[in-house]
PDB file of C-alpha atoms in Angstrom:
ATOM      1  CA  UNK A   1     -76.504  26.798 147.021  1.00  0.00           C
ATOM      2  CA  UNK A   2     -75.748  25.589 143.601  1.00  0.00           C
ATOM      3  CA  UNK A   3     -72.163  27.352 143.965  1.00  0.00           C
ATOM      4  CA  UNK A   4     -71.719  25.577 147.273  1.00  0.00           C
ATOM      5  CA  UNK A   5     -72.550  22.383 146.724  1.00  0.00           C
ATOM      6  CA  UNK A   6     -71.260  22.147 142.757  1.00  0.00           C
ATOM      7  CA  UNK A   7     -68.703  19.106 143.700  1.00  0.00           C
ATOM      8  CA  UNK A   8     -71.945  17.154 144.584  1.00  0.00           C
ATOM      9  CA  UNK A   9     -73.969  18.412 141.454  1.00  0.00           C
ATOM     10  CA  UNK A  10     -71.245  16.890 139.353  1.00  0.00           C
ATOM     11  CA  UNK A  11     -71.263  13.953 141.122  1.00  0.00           C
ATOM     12  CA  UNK A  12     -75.033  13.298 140.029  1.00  0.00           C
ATOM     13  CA  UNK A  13     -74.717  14.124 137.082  1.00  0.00           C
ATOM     14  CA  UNK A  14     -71.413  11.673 136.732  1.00  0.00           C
ATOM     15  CA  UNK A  15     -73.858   9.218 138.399  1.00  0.00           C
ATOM     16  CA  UNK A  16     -76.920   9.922 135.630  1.00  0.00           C
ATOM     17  CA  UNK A  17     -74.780   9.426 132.739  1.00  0.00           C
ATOM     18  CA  UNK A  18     -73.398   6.248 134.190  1.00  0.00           C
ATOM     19  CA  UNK A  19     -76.869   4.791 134.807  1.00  0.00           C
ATOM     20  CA  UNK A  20     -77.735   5.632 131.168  1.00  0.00           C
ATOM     21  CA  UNK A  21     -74.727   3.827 129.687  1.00  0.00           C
ATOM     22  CA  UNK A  22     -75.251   0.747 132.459  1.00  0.00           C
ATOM     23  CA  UNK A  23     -79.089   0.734 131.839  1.00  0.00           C
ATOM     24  CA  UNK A  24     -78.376   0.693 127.694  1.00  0.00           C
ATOM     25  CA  UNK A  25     -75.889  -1.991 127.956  1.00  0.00           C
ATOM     26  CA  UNK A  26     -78.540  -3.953 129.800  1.00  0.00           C
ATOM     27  CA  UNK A  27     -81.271  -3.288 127.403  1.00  0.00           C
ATOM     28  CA  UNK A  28     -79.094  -4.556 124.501  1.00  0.00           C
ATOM     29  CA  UNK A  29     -78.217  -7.592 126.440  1.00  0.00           C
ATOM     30  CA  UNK A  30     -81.858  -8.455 126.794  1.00  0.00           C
ATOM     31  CA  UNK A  31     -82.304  -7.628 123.194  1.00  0.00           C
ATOM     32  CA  UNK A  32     -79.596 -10.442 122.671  1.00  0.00           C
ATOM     33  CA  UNK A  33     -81.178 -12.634 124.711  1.00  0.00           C
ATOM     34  CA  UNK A  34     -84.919 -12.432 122.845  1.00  0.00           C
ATOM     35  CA  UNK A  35     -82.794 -12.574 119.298  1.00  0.00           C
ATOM     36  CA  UNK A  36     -81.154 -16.080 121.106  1.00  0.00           C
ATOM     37  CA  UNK A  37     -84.594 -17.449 122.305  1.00  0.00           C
ATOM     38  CA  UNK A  38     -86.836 -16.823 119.536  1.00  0.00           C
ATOM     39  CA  UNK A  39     -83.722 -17.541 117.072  1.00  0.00           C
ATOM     40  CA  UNK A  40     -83.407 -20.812 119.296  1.00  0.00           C
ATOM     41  CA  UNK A  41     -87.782 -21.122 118.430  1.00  0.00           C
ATOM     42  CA  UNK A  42     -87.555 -21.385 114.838  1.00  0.00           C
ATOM     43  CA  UNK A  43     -84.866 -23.653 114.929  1.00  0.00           C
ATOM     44  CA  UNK A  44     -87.002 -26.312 117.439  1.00  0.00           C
ATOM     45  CA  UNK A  45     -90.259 -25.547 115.449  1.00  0.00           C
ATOM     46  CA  UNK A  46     -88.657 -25.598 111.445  1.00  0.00           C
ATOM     47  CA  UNK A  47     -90.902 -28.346 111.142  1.00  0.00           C
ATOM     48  CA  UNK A  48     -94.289 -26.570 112.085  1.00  0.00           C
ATOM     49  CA  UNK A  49     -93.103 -23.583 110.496  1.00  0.00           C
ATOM     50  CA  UNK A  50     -93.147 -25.989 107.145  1.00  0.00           C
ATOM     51  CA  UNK A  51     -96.367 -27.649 108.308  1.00  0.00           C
ATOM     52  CA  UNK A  52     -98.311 -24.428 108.322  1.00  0.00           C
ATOM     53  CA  UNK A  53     -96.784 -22.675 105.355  1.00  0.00           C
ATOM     54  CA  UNK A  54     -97.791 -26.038 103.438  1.00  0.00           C
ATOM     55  CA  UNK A  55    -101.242 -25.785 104.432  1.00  0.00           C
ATOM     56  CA  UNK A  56    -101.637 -22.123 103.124  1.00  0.00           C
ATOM     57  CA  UNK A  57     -99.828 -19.718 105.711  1.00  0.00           C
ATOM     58  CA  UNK A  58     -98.857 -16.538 104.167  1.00  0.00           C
ATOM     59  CA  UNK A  59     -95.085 -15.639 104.460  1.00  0.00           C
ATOM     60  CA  UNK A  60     -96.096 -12.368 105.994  1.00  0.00           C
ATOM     61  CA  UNK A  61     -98.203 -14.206 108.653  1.00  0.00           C
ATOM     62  CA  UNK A  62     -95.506 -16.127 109.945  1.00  0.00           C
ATOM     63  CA  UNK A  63     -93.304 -12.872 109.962  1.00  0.00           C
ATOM     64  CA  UNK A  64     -95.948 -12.095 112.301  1.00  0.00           C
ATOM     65  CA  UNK A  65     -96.071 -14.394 114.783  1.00  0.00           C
ATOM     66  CA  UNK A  66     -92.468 -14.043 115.594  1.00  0.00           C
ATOM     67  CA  UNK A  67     -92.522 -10.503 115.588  1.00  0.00           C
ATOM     68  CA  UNK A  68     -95.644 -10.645 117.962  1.00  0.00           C
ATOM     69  CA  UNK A  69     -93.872 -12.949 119.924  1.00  0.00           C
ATOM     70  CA  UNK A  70     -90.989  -9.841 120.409  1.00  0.00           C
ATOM     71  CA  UNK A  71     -93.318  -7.526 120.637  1.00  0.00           C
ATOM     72  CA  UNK A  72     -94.756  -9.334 123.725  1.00  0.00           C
ATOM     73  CA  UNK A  73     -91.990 -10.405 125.300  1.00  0.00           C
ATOM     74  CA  UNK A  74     -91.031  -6.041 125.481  1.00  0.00           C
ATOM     75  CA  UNK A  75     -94.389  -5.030 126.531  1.00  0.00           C
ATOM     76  CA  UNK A  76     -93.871  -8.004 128.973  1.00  0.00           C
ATOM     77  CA  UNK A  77     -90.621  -7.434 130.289  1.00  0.00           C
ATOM     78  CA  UNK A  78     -91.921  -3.748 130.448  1.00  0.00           C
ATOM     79  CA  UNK A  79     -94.484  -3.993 132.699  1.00  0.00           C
ATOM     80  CA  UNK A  80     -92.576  -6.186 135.277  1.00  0.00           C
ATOM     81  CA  UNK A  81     -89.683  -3.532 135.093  1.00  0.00           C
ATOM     82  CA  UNK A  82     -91.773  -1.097 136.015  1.00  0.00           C
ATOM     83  CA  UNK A  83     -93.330  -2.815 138.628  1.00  0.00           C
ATOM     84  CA  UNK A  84     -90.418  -3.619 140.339  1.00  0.00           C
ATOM     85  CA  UNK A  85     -88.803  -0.692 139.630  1.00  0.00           C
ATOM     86  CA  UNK A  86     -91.582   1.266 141.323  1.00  0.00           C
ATOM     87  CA  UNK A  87     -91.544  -1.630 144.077  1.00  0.00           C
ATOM     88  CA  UNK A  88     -87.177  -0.603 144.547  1.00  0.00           C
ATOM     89  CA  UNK A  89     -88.273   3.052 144.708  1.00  0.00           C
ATOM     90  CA  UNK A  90     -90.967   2.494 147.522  1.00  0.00           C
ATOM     91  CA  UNK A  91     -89.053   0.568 149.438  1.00  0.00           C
ATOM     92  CA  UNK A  92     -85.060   2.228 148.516  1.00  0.00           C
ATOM     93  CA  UNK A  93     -85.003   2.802 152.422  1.00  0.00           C
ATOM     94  CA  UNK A  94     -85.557  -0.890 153.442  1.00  0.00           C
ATOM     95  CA  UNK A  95     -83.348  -1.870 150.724  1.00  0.00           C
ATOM     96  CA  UNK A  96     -80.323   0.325 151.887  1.00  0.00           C
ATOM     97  CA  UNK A  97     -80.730  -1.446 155.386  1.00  0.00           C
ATOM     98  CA  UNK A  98     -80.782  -4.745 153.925  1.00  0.00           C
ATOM     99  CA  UNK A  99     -77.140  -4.114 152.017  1.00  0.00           C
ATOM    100  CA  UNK A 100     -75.881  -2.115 154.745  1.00  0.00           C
ATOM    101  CA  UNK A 101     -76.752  -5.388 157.405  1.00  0.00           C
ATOM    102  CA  UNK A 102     -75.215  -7.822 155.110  1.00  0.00           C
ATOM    103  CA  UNK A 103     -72.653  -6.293 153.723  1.00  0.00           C
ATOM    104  CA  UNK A 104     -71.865  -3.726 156.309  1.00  0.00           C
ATOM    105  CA  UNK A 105     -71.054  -0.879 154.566  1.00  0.00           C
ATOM    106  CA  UNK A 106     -73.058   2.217 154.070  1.00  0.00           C
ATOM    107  CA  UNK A 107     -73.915   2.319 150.215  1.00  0.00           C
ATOM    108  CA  UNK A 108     -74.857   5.820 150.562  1.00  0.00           C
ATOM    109  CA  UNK A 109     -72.795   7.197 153.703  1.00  0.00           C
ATOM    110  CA  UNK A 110     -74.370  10.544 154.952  1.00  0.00           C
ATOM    111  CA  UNK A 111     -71.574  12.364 155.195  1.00  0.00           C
ATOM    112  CA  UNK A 112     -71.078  12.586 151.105  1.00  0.00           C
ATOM    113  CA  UNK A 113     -74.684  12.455 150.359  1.00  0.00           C
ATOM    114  CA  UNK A 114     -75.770  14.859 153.307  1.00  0.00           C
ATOM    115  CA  UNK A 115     -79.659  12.921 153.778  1.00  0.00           C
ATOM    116  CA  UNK A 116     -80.935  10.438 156.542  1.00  0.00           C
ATOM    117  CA  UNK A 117     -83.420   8.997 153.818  1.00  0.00           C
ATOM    118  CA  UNK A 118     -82.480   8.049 150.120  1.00  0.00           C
ATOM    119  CA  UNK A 119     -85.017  10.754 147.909  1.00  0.00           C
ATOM    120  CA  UNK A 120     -86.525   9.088 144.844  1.00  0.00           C
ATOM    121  CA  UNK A 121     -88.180  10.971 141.880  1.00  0.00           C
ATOM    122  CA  UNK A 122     -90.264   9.250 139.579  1.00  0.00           C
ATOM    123  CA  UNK A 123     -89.676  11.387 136.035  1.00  0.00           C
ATOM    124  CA  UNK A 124     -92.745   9.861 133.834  1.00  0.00           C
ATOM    125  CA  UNK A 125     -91.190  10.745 130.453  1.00  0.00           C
ATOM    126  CA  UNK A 126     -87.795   8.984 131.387  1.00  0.00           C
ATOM    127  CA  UNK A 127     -90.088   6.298 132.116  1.00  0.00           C
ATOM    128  CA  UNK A 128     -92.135   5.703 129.460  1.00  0.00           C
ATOM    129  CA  UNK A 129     -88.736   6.393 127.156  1.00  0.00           C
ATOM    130  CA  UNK A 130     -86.717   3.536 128.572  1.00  0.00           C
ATOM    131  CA  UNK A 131     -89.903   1.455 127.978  1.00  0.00           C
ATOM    132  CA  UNK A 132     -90.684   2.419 124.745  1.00  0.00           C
ATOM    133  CA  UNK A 133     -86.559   1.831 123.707  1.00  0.00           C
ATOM    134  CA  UNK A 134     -86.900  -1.365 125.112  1.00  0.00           C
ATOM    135  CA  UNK A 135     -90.084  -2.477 123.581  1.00  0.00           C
ATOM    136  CA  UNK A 136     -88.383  -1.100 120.538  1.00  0.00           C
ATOM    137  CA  UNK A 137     -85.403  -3.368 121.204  1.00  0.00           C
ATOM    138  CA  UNK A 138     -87.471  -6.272 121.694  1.00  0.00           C
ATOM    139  CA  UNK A 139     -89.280  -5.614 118.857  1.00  0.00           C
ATOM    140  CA  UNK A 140     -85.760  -5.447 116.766  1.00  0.00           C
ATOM    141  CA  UNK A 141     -84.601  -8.638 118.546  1.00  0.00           C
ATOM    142  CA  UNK A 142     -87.654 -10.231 116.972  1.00  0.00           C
ATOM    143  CA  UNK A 143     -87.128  -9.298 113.623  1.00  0.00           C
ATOM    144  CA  UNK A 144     -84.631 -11.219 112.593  1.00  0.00           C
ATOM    145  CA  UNK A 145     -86.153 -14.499 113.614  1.00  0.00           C
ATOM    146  CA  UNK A 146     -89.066 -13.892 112.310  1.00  0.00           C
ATOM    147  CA  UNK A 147     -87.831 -13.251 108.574  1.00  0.00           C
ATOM    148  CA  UNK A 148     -85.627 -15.819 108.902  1.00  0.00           C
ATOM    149  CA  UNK A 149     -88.997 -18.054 109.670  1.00  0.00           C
ATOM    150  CA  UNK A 150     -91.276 -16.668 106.991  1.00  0.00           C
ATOM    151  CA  UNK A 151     -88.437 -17.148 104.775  1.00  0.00           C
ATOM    152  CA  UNK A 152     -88.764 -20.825 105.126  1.00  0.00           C
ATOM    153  CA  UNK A 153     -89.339 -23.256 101.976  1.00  0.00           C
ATOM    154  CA  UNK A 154     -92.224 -25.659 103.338  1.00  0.00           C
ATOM    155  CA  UNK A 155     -90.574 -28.492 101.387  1.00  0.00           C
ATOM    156  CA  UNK A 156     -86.693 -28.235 102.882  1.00  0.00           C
ATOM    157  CA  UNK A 157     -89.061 -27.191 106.452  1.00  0.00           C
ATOM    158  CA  UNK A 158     -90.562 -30.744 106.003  1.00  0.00           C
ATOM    159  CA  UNK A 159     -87.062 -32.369 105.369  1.00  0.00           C
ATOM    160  CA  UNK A 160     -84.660 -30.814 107.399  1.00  0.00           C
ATOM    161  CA  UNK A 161     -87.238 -32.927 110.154  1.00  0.00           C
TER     162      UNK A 161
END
């Protein structure tokens, strides 16, 4: 069987390594996108940043907070991907219909693919590795930020204001 169908074996596996380099490019992108926002957060809060390192905040506790704040936004972003990721798989069937009605062209035409229903596999340690690299990301994304924060003098904090 393998023999036989080889031209469609590569095709998968041309397909796999494409989703890997589309689904890294859009894990870096939302790794941009936390640097941006939290980067975008200690600008808008220099002030409190100064007002609580005044008052006795640790350097290392501020680090914290914005590497928390990362941290959460991955474990976050995480747990809705999955979710709607399992939701997609569920439902692939429905949403082939859907793009085939509007668009009106067969995504996945059964004469190259050779099924009536799209088969999904759920591999748990793919899974839990693209969430764990984006966590990671997010994590990474945070870092920045967050030294940039705890590097903070108090007094220029309290001026730049």
């Amino acid at each position: 069987w393998e023999d036989q169908k080889a031209d469609f074996l590569m095709a998968v596996e041309q397909e796999k390594v494409m989703l890997v380099i589309v689904l890294s490019f859009i894990v870096m992108l939302g790794g941009f996108i936390i640097l941006a926002t939290l980067t975008l957060t200690v600008v808008e809060k220099t002030r409190d940043i100064g007002i609580v390192s005044a008052l006795g905040a640790s350097r290392t506790g501020i680090l914290s907070i914005f590497l928390f704040n990362g941290l959460l936004i991955g474990v976050f972003g995480s747990i809705l991907g999955l979710g709607l990721g399992w939701w997609f798989t569920e439902n692939v069937d429905a949403v082939h219909a859907f793009i085939k009605d509007v668009t009106g062209r067969d995504v996945f035409p059964p004469t190259i693919y050779h099924f009536r229903s799209i088969p999904t596999v759920w591999h748990w340690p793919s899974v839990f590795t693209i969430m764990g690299g984006s966590i990671l990301v997010a994590f990474f994304a945070g870092l920045l930020p967050a030294m940039r924060a705890a590097r903070l003098d108090p007094i220029k904090a309290l001026r730049y204001e």
